[in-house]
Each structure stands twice: as structure tokens, then as C-alpha cells.
Amino acid sequence: MTDGLTVDEALRALAALEAAWNNDDEALSALATGSADEQPLPALVAAYGEHAMDTLMALAFGLRSSMSDEEIAEISDAVSSNIGARMSALLTQTLKAWGTVAAGDDLGVTKIIAHTVIDAMRAVTEDPSKTEVLPLIATFRSYALNGV
């Protein structure tokens, strides 16, 4: 996986998004009780949010792995000049900072971060008001399992 997340971390974060969406405190508590070598859940959900937004921005701007350096530079300029992309970057930066200072077992903060990540993911879809959350999370789960 990119952005420093392993597949297991991405799947754990996606499970937290789903649990927060379903208001399943029991599942969130279980996910928050990680091992000593795992990131605290709020930080992980925020980091996954950054990964998801990076992925969605790349798709929105047509970034492909087969692009030349010149094409990538053009897209980079387009992203830099797009206020939506800049606001997305600011949002993910804020979530990461908040996730870093939150206690690992603070389910309230984890839920807020998770809902913000979900709303951000929906905001860049074709029709946010009609985008179903659980299928969207399932799509990202499939991406994670395929190393995207």
C-alpha cells in the first residue's frame, strides 16, 4: 500500500469507518484495542483518510501510473491551482494532527474523524447526496486488498 499504510492497517481503518457509520461502539472498542505495535485508532483513521483523499484526487485529476514526467507536472500544476484540492489537503492535515493528539481509546474523537473522512470521500464522488457509504467503503476495501 502507498502512503506508509500496510494492507492490515488499511483494513483496520476501513473497519473503523464502517463501525463509526453504523454507530457500533462495540466494534470500535475492539478495533481501538490494538497491540503495542499498532497505531492508535484515531491516528490510523486520519492517516487512512489522507490516503483515500490522495487516491480520489488522483482519480479526479486523471493521474495514471503510465504518465510521462511532463504529464505528471501538468497535473501537479492543475492540482496546486485547484481550491478544492488545496482544501482537501488542509482537511487531511488537520485530521492527522487531531488523530495524533487524541487518545487511542477515545471513541468519540475516532467517530468524528471517521465521519469526516466518510464525508470527504463522498464529497468527491459524482453525486455525494446519493453515494451509499457502505458500498463506498467496500470499494476502498477492495482497493486495499489489491494493494491500491
Coordinates of C-alpha atoms in Angstrom, one line a residue:
M1 CA 0.0 0.0 0.0
T2 CA 1.1 3.6 -0.5
D3 CA 1.4 6.4 2.0
G4 CA 3.0 4.2 4.6
L5 CA -0.1 2.1 5.4
T6 CA 0.0 -1.6 5.2
V7 CA -2.9 -3.6 3.9
D8 CA -3.8 -4.7 7.5
E9 CA -3.7 -1.0 8.6
A10 CA -6.0 0.0 5.7
L11 CA -8.4 -2.8 6.5
R12 CA -8.5 -1.9 10.2
A13 CA -9.1 1.8 9.3
L14 CA -11.9 0.8 6.9
A15 CA -13.5 -1.4 9.6
A16 CA -13.4 1.6 11.9
L17 CA -15.1 3.8 9.2
E18 CA -17.8 1.1 8.9
A19 CA -18.2 0.7 12.6
A20 CA -18.5 4.5 13.1
W21 CA -21.0 4.8 10.3
N22 CA -23.1 2.0 11.8
N23 CA -22.6 3.6 15.3
D24 CA -21.2 0.3 16.5
D25 CA -19.3 1.2 19.7
E26 CA -18.5 -2.4 20.5
A27 CA -16.7 -2.9 17.2
L28 CA -14.9 0.5 17.5
S29 CA -13.8 -0.5 21.0
A30 CA -12.4 -3.8 19.7
L31 CA -10.6 -2.0 16.9
A32 CA -9.2 0.6 19.4
T33 CA -7.7 -2.2 21.5
G34 CA -4.8 -2.9 19.2
S35 CA -1.4 -4.3 20.0
A36 CA 1.5 -2.1 21.2
D37 CA 2.9 -2.0 17.6
E38 CA -0.3 -0.7 16.1
Q39 CA -1.2 2.9 15.6
P40 CA -3.8 4.4 17.9
L41 CA -7.2 4.2 16.1
P42 CA -7.8 7.9 15.7
A43 CA -4.4 8.4 14.1
L44 CA -4.9 5.4 11.8
V45 CA -8.3 6.6 10.7
A46 CA -6.9 10.0 9.9
A47 CA -3.9 8.6 8.1
Y48 CA -6.3 6.4 6.0
G49 CA -8.4 9.5 5.3
E50 CA -5.3 11.1 3.8
H51 CA -4.7 8.0 1.7
A52 CA -8.3 7.9 0.5
M53 CA -8.3 11.6 -0.4
D54 CA -5.0 11.3 -2.2
T55 CA -6.4 8.4 -4.2
L56 CA -9.6 10.2 -5.0
M57 CA -7.8 13.4 -6.0
A58 CA -5.5 11.4 -8.3
L59 CA -8.6 9.8 -10.0
A60 CA -10.4 13.2 -10.2
F61 CA -7.4 14.8 -12.0
G62 CA -6.8 11.7 -14.2
L63 CA -3.4 10.7 -12.8
R64 CA -2.2 7.4 -14.1
S65 CA 1.0 5.4 -13.4
S66 CA 1.8 5.4 -17.2
M67 CA 2.0 9.1 -17.5
S68 CA 5.2 10.9 -18.6
D69 CA 7.0 13.3 -16.3
E70 CA 5.6 16.2 -18.3
E71 CA 2.1 14.9 -18.0
I72 CA 2.6 14.5 -14.2
A73 CA 3.9 18.0 -14.0
E74 CA 0.8 19.4 -15.8
I75 CA -1.5 17.5 -13.4
S76 CA 0.6 18.7 -10.4
D77 CA 0.1 22.3 -11.6
A78 CA -3.6 21.7 -12.0
V79 CA -3.9 20.3 -8.5
S80 CA -1.9 23.1 -7.0
S81 CA -4.2 25.7 -8.6
N82 CA -7.4 23.9 -7.6
I83 CA -9.0 25.3 -4.4
G84 CA -10.9 22.0 -3.8
A85 CA -7.6 20.1 -3.9
R86 CA -5.9 22.6 -1.6
M87 CA -8.9 22.4 0.8
S88 CA -8.7 18.6 0.7
A89 CA -5.0 18.7 1.7
L90 CA -5.8 21.1 4.5
L91 CA -8.6 18.9 5.8
T92 CA -6.4 15.8 5.8
Q93 CA -3.6 17.7 7.5
T94 CA -6.0 18.8 10.2
L95 CA -7.4 15.3 10.7
K96 CA -3.9 13.9 11.0
A97 CA -3.0 16.4 13.6
W98 CA -6.1 15.8 15.6
G99 CA -5.7 12.0 15.3
T100 CA -2.1 12.3 16.6
V101 CA -3.1 14.1 19.8
A102 CA -6.2 12.1 20.5
A103 CA -6.1 9.2 23.0
G104 CA -6.1 5.8 21.3
D105 CA -9.3 4.7 23.1
D106 CA -11.2 8.0 22.6
L107 CA -14.1 6.6 20.6
G108 CA -15.8 10.0 20.4
V109 CA -12.9 11.5 18.6
T110 CA -12.5 8.4 16.4
K111 CA -16.1 8.7 15.4
I112 CA -15.8 12.3 14.5
I113 CA -12.7 11.7 12.4
A114 CA -14.3 8.7 10.8
H115 CA -17.4 10.6 9.8
T116 CA -15.3 13.5 8.5
V117 CA -13.3 11.0 6.4
I118 CA -16.5 9.5 5.1
D119 CA -18.0 12.9 4.2
A120 CA -14.8 13.9 2.5
M121 CA -14.8 10.6 0.5
R122 CA -18.4 11.2 -0.5
A123 CA -17.8 14.8 -1.4
V124 CA -15.5 14.0 -4.3
T125 CA -17.9 11.4 -5.8
E126 CA -20.2 12.2 -8.7
D127 CA -23.3 12.7 -6.6
P128 CA -22.4 12.9 -2.9
S129 CA -26.0 13.0 -1.7
K130 CA -26.8 9.7 -3.4
T131 CA -23.5 8.0 -2.7
E132 CA -24.1 5.0 -0.4
V133 CA -21.5 4.8 2.3
L134 CA -21.2 1.0 2.9
P135 CA -20.6 0.2 -0.8
L136 CA -18.1 3.1 -1.0
I137 CA -16.2 1.6 2.0
A138 CA -16.4 -1.9 0.3
T139 CA -14.9 -0.4 -2.8
F140 CA -12.0 1.0 -0.8
R141 CA -11.7 -2.3 1.0
S142 CA -11.3 -4.0 -2.4
Y143 CA -8.6 -1.4 -3.4
A144 CA -6.8 -2.2 -0.2
L145 CA -6.8 -5.9 -0.8
N146 CA -5.5 -5.2 -4.3
G147 CA -2.7 -3.0 -3.0
V148 CA -4.1 0.3 -4.3

